[in-house]
mmCIF file of C-alpha atoms in Angstrom:
data_model
loop_
_atom_site.group_PDB
_atom_site.id
_atom_site.type_symbol
_atom_site.label_atom_id
_atom_site.label_comp_id
_atom_site.label_asym_id
_atom_site.label_seq_id
_atom_site.Cartn_x
_atom_site.Cartn_y
_atom_site.Cartn_z
ATOM 1 C CA MET M 1 1.659 56.994 -1.029
ATOM 2 C CA GLY M 2 5.056 57.619 0.437
ATOM 3 C CA TYR M 3 8.292 59.636 -1.238
ATOM 4 C CA THR M 4 11.132 57.491 -1.037
ATOM 5 C CA ASN M 5 14.963 57.753 -1.620
ATOM 6 C CA TYR M 6 17.078 54.318 -2.415
ATOM 7 C CA TYR M 7 20.402 53.821 -2.180
ATOM 8 C CA ASN M 8 22.732 50.758 -2.735
ATOM 9 C CA GLN M 9 26.074 50.101 -0.788
ATOM 10 C CA GLU M 10 27.928 47.674 -2.278
ATOM 11 C CA THR M 11 30.918 47.638 -0.181
ATOM 12 C CA ASP M 12 31.828 48.604 3.511
ATOM 13 C CA PHE M 13 33.127 51.909 4.169
ATOM 14 C CA THR M 14 36.947 52.531 5.051
ATOM 15 C CA ASP M 15 38.086 54.111 8.388
ATOM 16 C CA LYS M 16 38.656 57.346 6.827
ATOM 17 C CA GLU M 17 35.256 57.414 4.724
ATOM 18 C CA TRP M 18 33.187 56.278 8.009
ATOM 19 C CA SER M 19 34.761 59.492 10.009
ATOM 20 C CA GLN M 20 34.072 61.646 6.925
ATOM 21 C CA ILE M 21 30.449 60.400 7.302
ATOM 22 C CA LYS M 22 29.982 60.587 10.971
ATOM 23 C CA ASP M 23 31.448 64.342 10.909
ATOM 24 C CA GLU M 24 28.989 64.992 8.441
ATOM 25 C CA PHE M 25 26.244 63.162 10.207
ATOM 26 C CA ALA M 26 27.052 65.501 13.147
ATOM 27 C CA TYR M 27 26.997 68.593 11.117
ATOM 28 C CA ILE M 28 23.518 67.601 10.007
ATOM 29 C CA ILE M 29 22.113 67.056 13.507
ATOM 30 C CA GLU M 30 23.638 70.489 14.395
ATOM 31 C CA GLN M 31 21.707 72.076 11.399
ATOM 32 C CA ALA M 32 18.475 69.789 11.691
ATOM 33 C CA GLY M 33 17.773 71.213 15.255
ATOM 34 C CA GLU M 34 14.191 69.364 16.154
ATOM 35 C CA THR M 35 13.483 68.411 13.144
ATOM 36 C CA ILE M 36 15.195 65.030 13.106
ATOM 37 C CA VAL M 37 15.942 62.655 15.885
ATOM 38 C CA VAL M 38 18.796 60.477 16.459
ATOM 39 C CA GLN M 39 17.992 57.045 16.946
ATOM 40 C CA TYR M 40 21.356 55.351 16.894
ATOM 41 C CA ASN M 41 24.743 57.103 16.963
ATOM 42 C CA THR M 42 27.571 54.045 17.610
ATOM 43 C CA ASP M 43 30.875 53.347 16.414
ATOM 44 C CA ASP M 44 29.722 51.680 12.951
ATOM 45 C CA TYR M 45 25.496 52.762 12.751
ATOM 46 C CA ILE M 46 23.608 55.618 12.306
ATOM 47 C CA GLN M 47 19.818 55.937 12.547
ATOM 48 C CA ILE M 48 17.555 59.170 12.542
ATOM 49 C CA ASN M 49 14.022 59.882 12.006
ATOM 50 C CA GLY M 50 12.147 62.808 11.496
ATOM 51 C CA ASN M 51 8.706 62.335 11.470
ATOM 52 C CA PRO M 52 6.011 60.008 12.813
ATOM 53 C CA GLY M 53 4.652 58.028 9.934
ATOM 54 C CA CYS M 54 8.559 57.984 7.880
ATOM 55 C CA GLU M 55 10.788 55.452 7.999
ATOM 56 C CA SER M 56 14.364 55.858 9.907
ATOM 57 C CA PHE M 57 17.213 56.396 7.689
ATOM 58 C CA TYR M 58 20.278 54.535 8.460
ATOM 59 C CA VAL M 59 23.821 53.743 7.332
ATOM 60 C CA SER M 60 26.285 51.178 8.566
ATOM 61 C CA LYS M 61 29.776 51.332 8.229
ATOM 62 C CA ASN M 62 29.708 47.827 6.992
ATOM 63 C CA ALA M 63 27.479 46.498 3.926
ATOM 64 C CA ARG M 64 24.792 43.964 4.598
ATOM 65 C CA LYS M 65 26.042 40.294 3.401
ATOM 66 C CA GLU M 66 23.450 38.274 4.409
ATOM 67 C CA LYS M 67 20.557 37.488 2.390
ATOM 68 C CA GLU M 68 16.924 36.995 4.047
ATOM 69 C CA TYR M 69 15.600 35.592 0.557
ATOM 70 C CA ASP M 70 16.625 34.198 -2.505
ATOM 71 C CA ASP M 71 17.905 36.974 -5.266
ATOM 72 C CA GLN M 72 17.947 39.492 -2.560
ATOM 73 C CA ASP M 73 20.182 42.394 -3.399
ATOM 74 C CA VAL M 74 21.302 43.104 -0.187
ATOM 75 C CA SER M 75 23.230 46.087 -1.425
ATOM 76 C CA PHE M 76 19.834 47.843 -1.995
ATOM 77 C CA HIS M 77 18.081 50.209 1.018
ATOM 78 C CA PHE M 78 15.503 52.856 0.875
ATOM 79 C CA CYS M 79 13.856 55.440 3.171
ATOM 80 C CA LYS M 80 10.340 56.502 2.859
ATOM 81 C CA THR M 81 10.139 60.124 3.690
ATOM 82 C CA ARG M 82 7.162 61.226 2.370
ATOM 83 C CA GLU M 83 8.810 64.682 1.241
ATOM 84 C CA LEU M 84 8.625 66.101 4.644
ATOM 85 C CA PRO M 85 11.409 68.376 6.144
ATOM 86 C CA TYR M 86 13.086 65.067 6.993
ATOM 87 C CA ASP M 87 13.722 64.081 3.771
ATOM 88 C CA ILE M 88 16.317 67.283 2.855
ATOM 89 C CA TYR M 89 18.866 65.762 5.654
ATOM 90 C CA VAL M 90 18.140 62.094 4.052
ATOM 91 C CA TRP M 91 19.062 63.034 0.626
ATOM 92 C CA HIS M 92 21.959 65.710 2.043
ATOM 93 C CA MET M 93 23.407 62.651 3.738
ATOM 94 C CA LEU M 94 23.001 60.260 0.396
ATOM 95 C CA VAL M 95 24.824 63.009 -1.695
ATOM 96 C CA PHE M 96 27.635 63.768 0.627
ATOM 97 C CA ILE M 97 28.338 60.108 0.762
ATOM 98 C CA LYS M 98 27.881 59.469 -3.385
ATOM 99 C CA GLY M 99 30.232 62.524 -3.584
ATOM 100 C CA MET M 100 32.722 61.310 -1.579
ATOM 101 C CA LYS M 101 33.051 58.157 -3.167
ATOM 102 C CA ALA M 102 32.949 59.601 -6.428
ATOM 103 C CA SER M 103 35.757 61.724 -5.345
ATOM 104 C CA GLN M 104 38.024 58.630 -4.862
ATOM 105 C CA GLY M 105 36.591 57.229 -8.189
ATOM 106 C CA LYS M 106 34.695 54.769 -6.403
ATOM 107 C CA LYS M 107 31.036 53.409 -8.208
ATOM 108 C CA ASP M 108 30.102 51.062 -4.907
ATOM 109 C CA PHE M 109 27.636 53.502 -3.669
ATOM 110 C CA SER M 110 25.010 54.623 -5.681
ATOM 111 C CA ILE M 111 21.462 56.977 -5.266
ATOM 112 C CA SER M 112 18.192 57.763 -6.322
ATOM 113 C CA ARG M 113 14.777 59.394 -5.250
ATOM 114 C CA ASP M 114 10.928 59.445 -6.673
ATOM 115 C CA ARG M 115 10.730 61.607 -9.374
#
């Protein structure tokens, strides 16, 4: 079994929002030390992993728009962390993004997790 974090990204992030996300990402990398490995850190995409057997966590500046199958909710994403130390960094990023959006009165990014 796995422990999973869920999030919905309905819209693209603005340049200002993405800059704040990237800054927070840099802070997380600094704090995490060897707990997580940066897999990608590009102008519009970040991806980390923290444990063999866990899924990579990623966030993209641009919301997914292309469906792979009928009835797919393209805003839906998830990351299984098995509630290992890596999980706190994934959850931190999700809470940060949700709070940033909420402070602007936006409801286009939602989060949840198992339990």
